Amino acid sequence: MIASTFKILEVNLSTGRSTIRGMEGAATYLGGSGLAAKLHLDYAKPELAWDDPLQPLIFCVGPLTGHFPLMSKTVCAFTSPVHGQYAESHAGGRSALALRFAGLDALVVIGRAERPTVLHLGANVIEFMDAGYLWGKDALTTGKLLRRILKGSGHRTIMRIGPAGENKSAMACVNVDTYRHFGRLGGGAVMGTKNVKAIAIEGNGSLELPEGKEYGALYADIFRKVTDTDMMRKYHNLGTASNLEALNELKALPWRNLQATSDPGIEGITGQRFADDTLLRNAACSGCPVGCIHIGFVREKFDKDNQYLYRQVGYDYEPIFATGSMLGLTHAPDVLTVMDEVEKAGLDVMSGGVALAWATEALEKDVITVEHTGIELRFGEVQGYVKAVHLLAGAASEFWKLLAAGTMVAAKHYGGEDFACVLGQEMAGYATGEVFYVAQSLGLRHSHLDTGAYSYDQSNAPKDVDKALAFLLEDERERVILTSMVACLFARKVYEPDTLRECLTVLGGRELADNLDAAGTFIQKLRWQARIAGGFDPMAVKIPKRFLEVTTWKGQTDPKYLEELRRAYATAINGMRGPEKEQ
Amino acid sequence: MKQLVAIRMDRCIGCHSCSLACARVVHKCLSWENAGIRILSSGGLSTGFLAKVCLACDPAPCAAACPTGSLKQRKGGGVTQLKKLCIQCGKCVAACPVDAIAQDRQGRPYVCIHCGSCVEFCPHDCLEMQEVEA
């Protein structure tokens, strides 16, 4: 049942004390993104650096989490090492249901532990465990050890960092239950700076449901839509990896640091190729029957006499773009090999791959030398990248330390800004055109998921700044409602506003349902206020020259359209900075 | 007489829809734990998922261990449950050889009653109701 107040667990690592507090405003902030922005505004200290112990690390679920299929995501919010401002990163796995069944709407972690720590939480447990012996361990080993150490039901999430997080890399992710991640904007570094190696949450509680048959009937109806129709087929079939071939065909797939947008080498890394040659099985986030997680295998002959080992690696479109086409790797097992190293290192795969692509071109152009990198990097050669992943995560030298702080940070130091594929943060895999470049550069999360701009580009809409701007603003508003529930965005066609209202109402959240539209508008602005409070100046955002050189199926990037849209979107964002009354 | 059999668990994707269905439909709560069927990753040399669910013993050790008759032998295997007789002693939980009975924080046991409510919520037909001789 939906309560009118949020239940928030606040853990203070510095004092070792925790508190549970209630917060009014369920109909205003909804949960997820809305609650995260509100809590960040309440807790964060914009005047202090991102790694100050006082800065919060926030995890939020939403009013529908666990109650309906695909309501399976958690919003993680923090002050980002990328830009020192409000950031959100979203992940599934077991994290959302574990938080829900621990009885929490949000977890806020503040302070800094004196020693490496594992935070062990649940409906009836708050424990700080010394984890000195885990420090330095990779993200996969850490997960395996913690599964053994924490005796539990299996109904838990283990969110942990690898060496990248410990080294406070701006590209460090939080690995969630092995195959999912709070990937972008450096959440792993925030955990690292707090000396938290892992947060394990046991979902060992149970919640009340409404009386009567209405809820069960609505659940069954949505479940059937998700499983018995073609709505979700793309995601469990080839998965997002099916985009590789389509985008390459469109001349919109970034290759070799976006020096090209199409390449015959695509044959070796299509979704079909991954499925045919490497797919072991599918897996799902808890509470989602779709099963979009594709787990491939890669085997390695480690000794003579046919001695092999094998690794299981989760793949998706974005990781294949970042460690495949972007690095010129055209053999699926090579791509999985690099991806596996990225996973262990605890790096965000998109940022890591794009950073290594920049380093490779910078070496080609003599902007940097092997003396900087310590190793040779060449597009298409896998072994260099396998080593480079760990140099990057380990911030192994002055060069790698700068690159770990961000591709543009390194480019500003060494040169090569023109070909740094950075749109707010390292680009996602869509060389689709002006609307996407503007959307990622200015988007609140600098994510391809802030809006469906890559789809808008592909719709061949005319170059109309007003129409594109209206799309960006409205699509963001609609997505903010979903990420406040917190739905997987793959389910955006299932959870149209009327369906969301039905879901909320049947769980006793009539007030939330009635206020849904207004709350969406309010939360959209609230998030921008949280971001701008940290000093974000949308007008100052630049789009590197490389994006102007891109040629897609529509021809070369139109600099005039790009600039006009950039200015219009920046102006609109600035327009949302003002004080907004709670709805 | 029908029994629930987790017959194709090698297809399981770990979505927990079965557990959630049992909790929702049978026990009227939202949980992945307070349910007659529970899913966990198998780990070890094999990978994938396991179902912790009643194997329909006949005679059932849990029924034999129950001091009040809250759990009674079901014809064809497994047990029937009369919740009002339960004193939350946990004897049934300890007696189950395959750890198929969950106990919540109040001590209440959750065991599969072979009703089949979970079957339609498995997206990959891992579960099946099979006819057995009573």
PDB file of C-alpha atoms in Angstrom, chain A residues 101 155 203 205-206, chain B residues 4 16-39 51-54 81 83 99-104 108-115 117-118:
ATOM      1  CA  PHE A 101      11.381  -5.433   1.114  1.00  0.00           C
ATOM      2  CA  HIS A 155      16.823 -12.214  -1.551  1.00  0.00           C
ATOM      3  CA  GLY A 203      14.903  -7.747   1.390  1.00  0.00           C
ATOM      4  CA  GLY A 205      10.398  -7.927   5.038  1.00  0.00           C
ATOM      5  CA  SER A 206       6.894  -8.145   3.651  1.00  0.00           C
TER       6      SER A 206
ATOM      7  CA  LEU B   4       3.438 -28.396  -8.441  1.00  0.00           C
ATOM      8  CA  HIS B  16      10.825 -14.006  -8.943  1.00  0.00           C
ATOM      9  CA  SER B  17       7.381 -13.662 -10.577  1.00  0.00           C
ATOM     10  CA  CYS B  18       6.382 -17.058  -9.121  1.00  0.00           C
ATOM     11  CA  SER B  19       7.268 -16.076  -5.554  1.00  0.00           C
ATOM     12  CA  LEU B  20       5.577 -12.718  -5.928  1.00  0.00           C
ATOM     13  CA  ALA B  21       2.464 -14.476  -7.291  1.00  0.00           C
ATOM     14  CA  CYS B  22       2.339 -16.910  -4.382  1.00  0.00           C
ATOM     15  CA  ALA B  23       2.716 -14.115  -1.852  1.00  0.00           C
ATOM     16  CA  ARG B  24       0.142 -11.962  -3.640  1.00  0.00           C
ATOM     17  CA  VAL B  25      -2.491 -14.576  -4.491  1.00  0.00           C
ATOM     18  CA  VAL B  26      -2.170 -17.092  -1.650  1.00  0.00           C
ATOM     19  CA  HIS B  27      -0.767 -15.125   1.270  1.00  0.00           C
ATOM     20  CA  LYS B  28      -2.163 -11.663   0.396  1.00  0.00           C
ATOM     21  CA  CYS B  29       1.108  -9.833   0.855  1.00  0.00           C
ATOM     22  CA  LEU B  30       3.908  -8.330  -1.222  1.00  0.00           C
ATOM     23  CA  SER B  31       7.034 -10.412  -0.722  1.00  0.00           C
ATOM     24  CA  TRP B  32       9.550 -12.630  -2.516  1.00  0.00           C
ATOM     25  CA  GLU B  33      10.231 -14.450   0.753  1.00  0.00           C
ATOM     26  CA  ASN B  34       6.881 -15.158   2.380  1.00  0.00           C
ATOM     27  CA  ALA B  35       5.894 -17.577  -0.315  1.00  0.00           C
ATOM     28  CA  GLY B  36       5.669 -21.293  -0.906  1.00  0.00           C
ATOM     29  CA  ILE B  37       8.173 -21.072  -3.743  1.00  0.00           C
ATOM     30  CA  ARG B  38      11.370 -19.054  -3.562  1.00  0.00           C
ATOM     31  CA  ILE B  39      14.102 -18.519  -6.146  1.00  0.00           C
ATOM     32  CA  ALA B  51      13.523 -23.120  -6.762  1.00  0.00           C
ATOM     33  CA  LYS B  52      13.060 -23.806  -3.097  1.00  0.00           C
ATOM     34  CA  VAL B  53       9.698 -25.499  -3.190  1.00  0.00           C
ATOM     35  CA  CYS B  54       7.912 -28.436  -1.575  1.00  0.00           C
ATOM     36  CA  GLN B  81      -2.160 -25.866   6.069  1.00  0.00           C
ATOM     37  CA  LYS B  83      -2.968 -21.241   9.654  1.00  0.00           C
ATOM     38  CA  ASP B  99      14.595 -26.023   3.163  1.00  0.00           C
ATOM     39  CA  ALA B 100      11.340 -25.467   1.319  1.00  0.00           C
ATOM     40  CA  ILE B 101       9.491 -23.827   4.212  1.00  0.00           C
ATOM     41  CA  ALA B 102      10.168 -20.154   4.839  1.00  0.00           C
ATOM     42  CA  GLN B 103       9.548 -18.490   8.172  1.00  0.00           C
ATOM     43  CA  ASP B 104       8.914 -14.780   8.455  1.00  0.00           C
ATOM     44  CA  ARG B 108       4.923 -17.750  10.536  1.00  0.00           C
ATOM     45  CA  PRO B 109       5.719 -20.610   8.130  1.00  0.00           C
ATOM     46  CA  TYR B 110       5.123 -20.436   4.374  1.00  0.00           C
ATOM     47  CA  VAL B 111       4.855 -23.724   2.526  1.00  0.00           C
ATOM     48  CA  CYS B 112       3.646 -24.628  -0.945  1.00  0.00           C
ATOM     49  CA  ILE B 113       0.121 -26.012  -0.890  1.00  0.00           C
ATOM     50  CA  HIS B 114       0.297 -27.128  -4.519  1.00  0.00           C
ATOM     51  CA  CYS B 115      -2.485 -24.792  -5.629  1.00  0.00           C
ATOM     52  CA  SER B 117      -1.302 -20.082  -8.553  1.00  0.00           C
ATOM     53  CA  CYS B 118       2.322 -19.385  -9.459  1.00  0.00           C
TER      54      CYS B 118
END
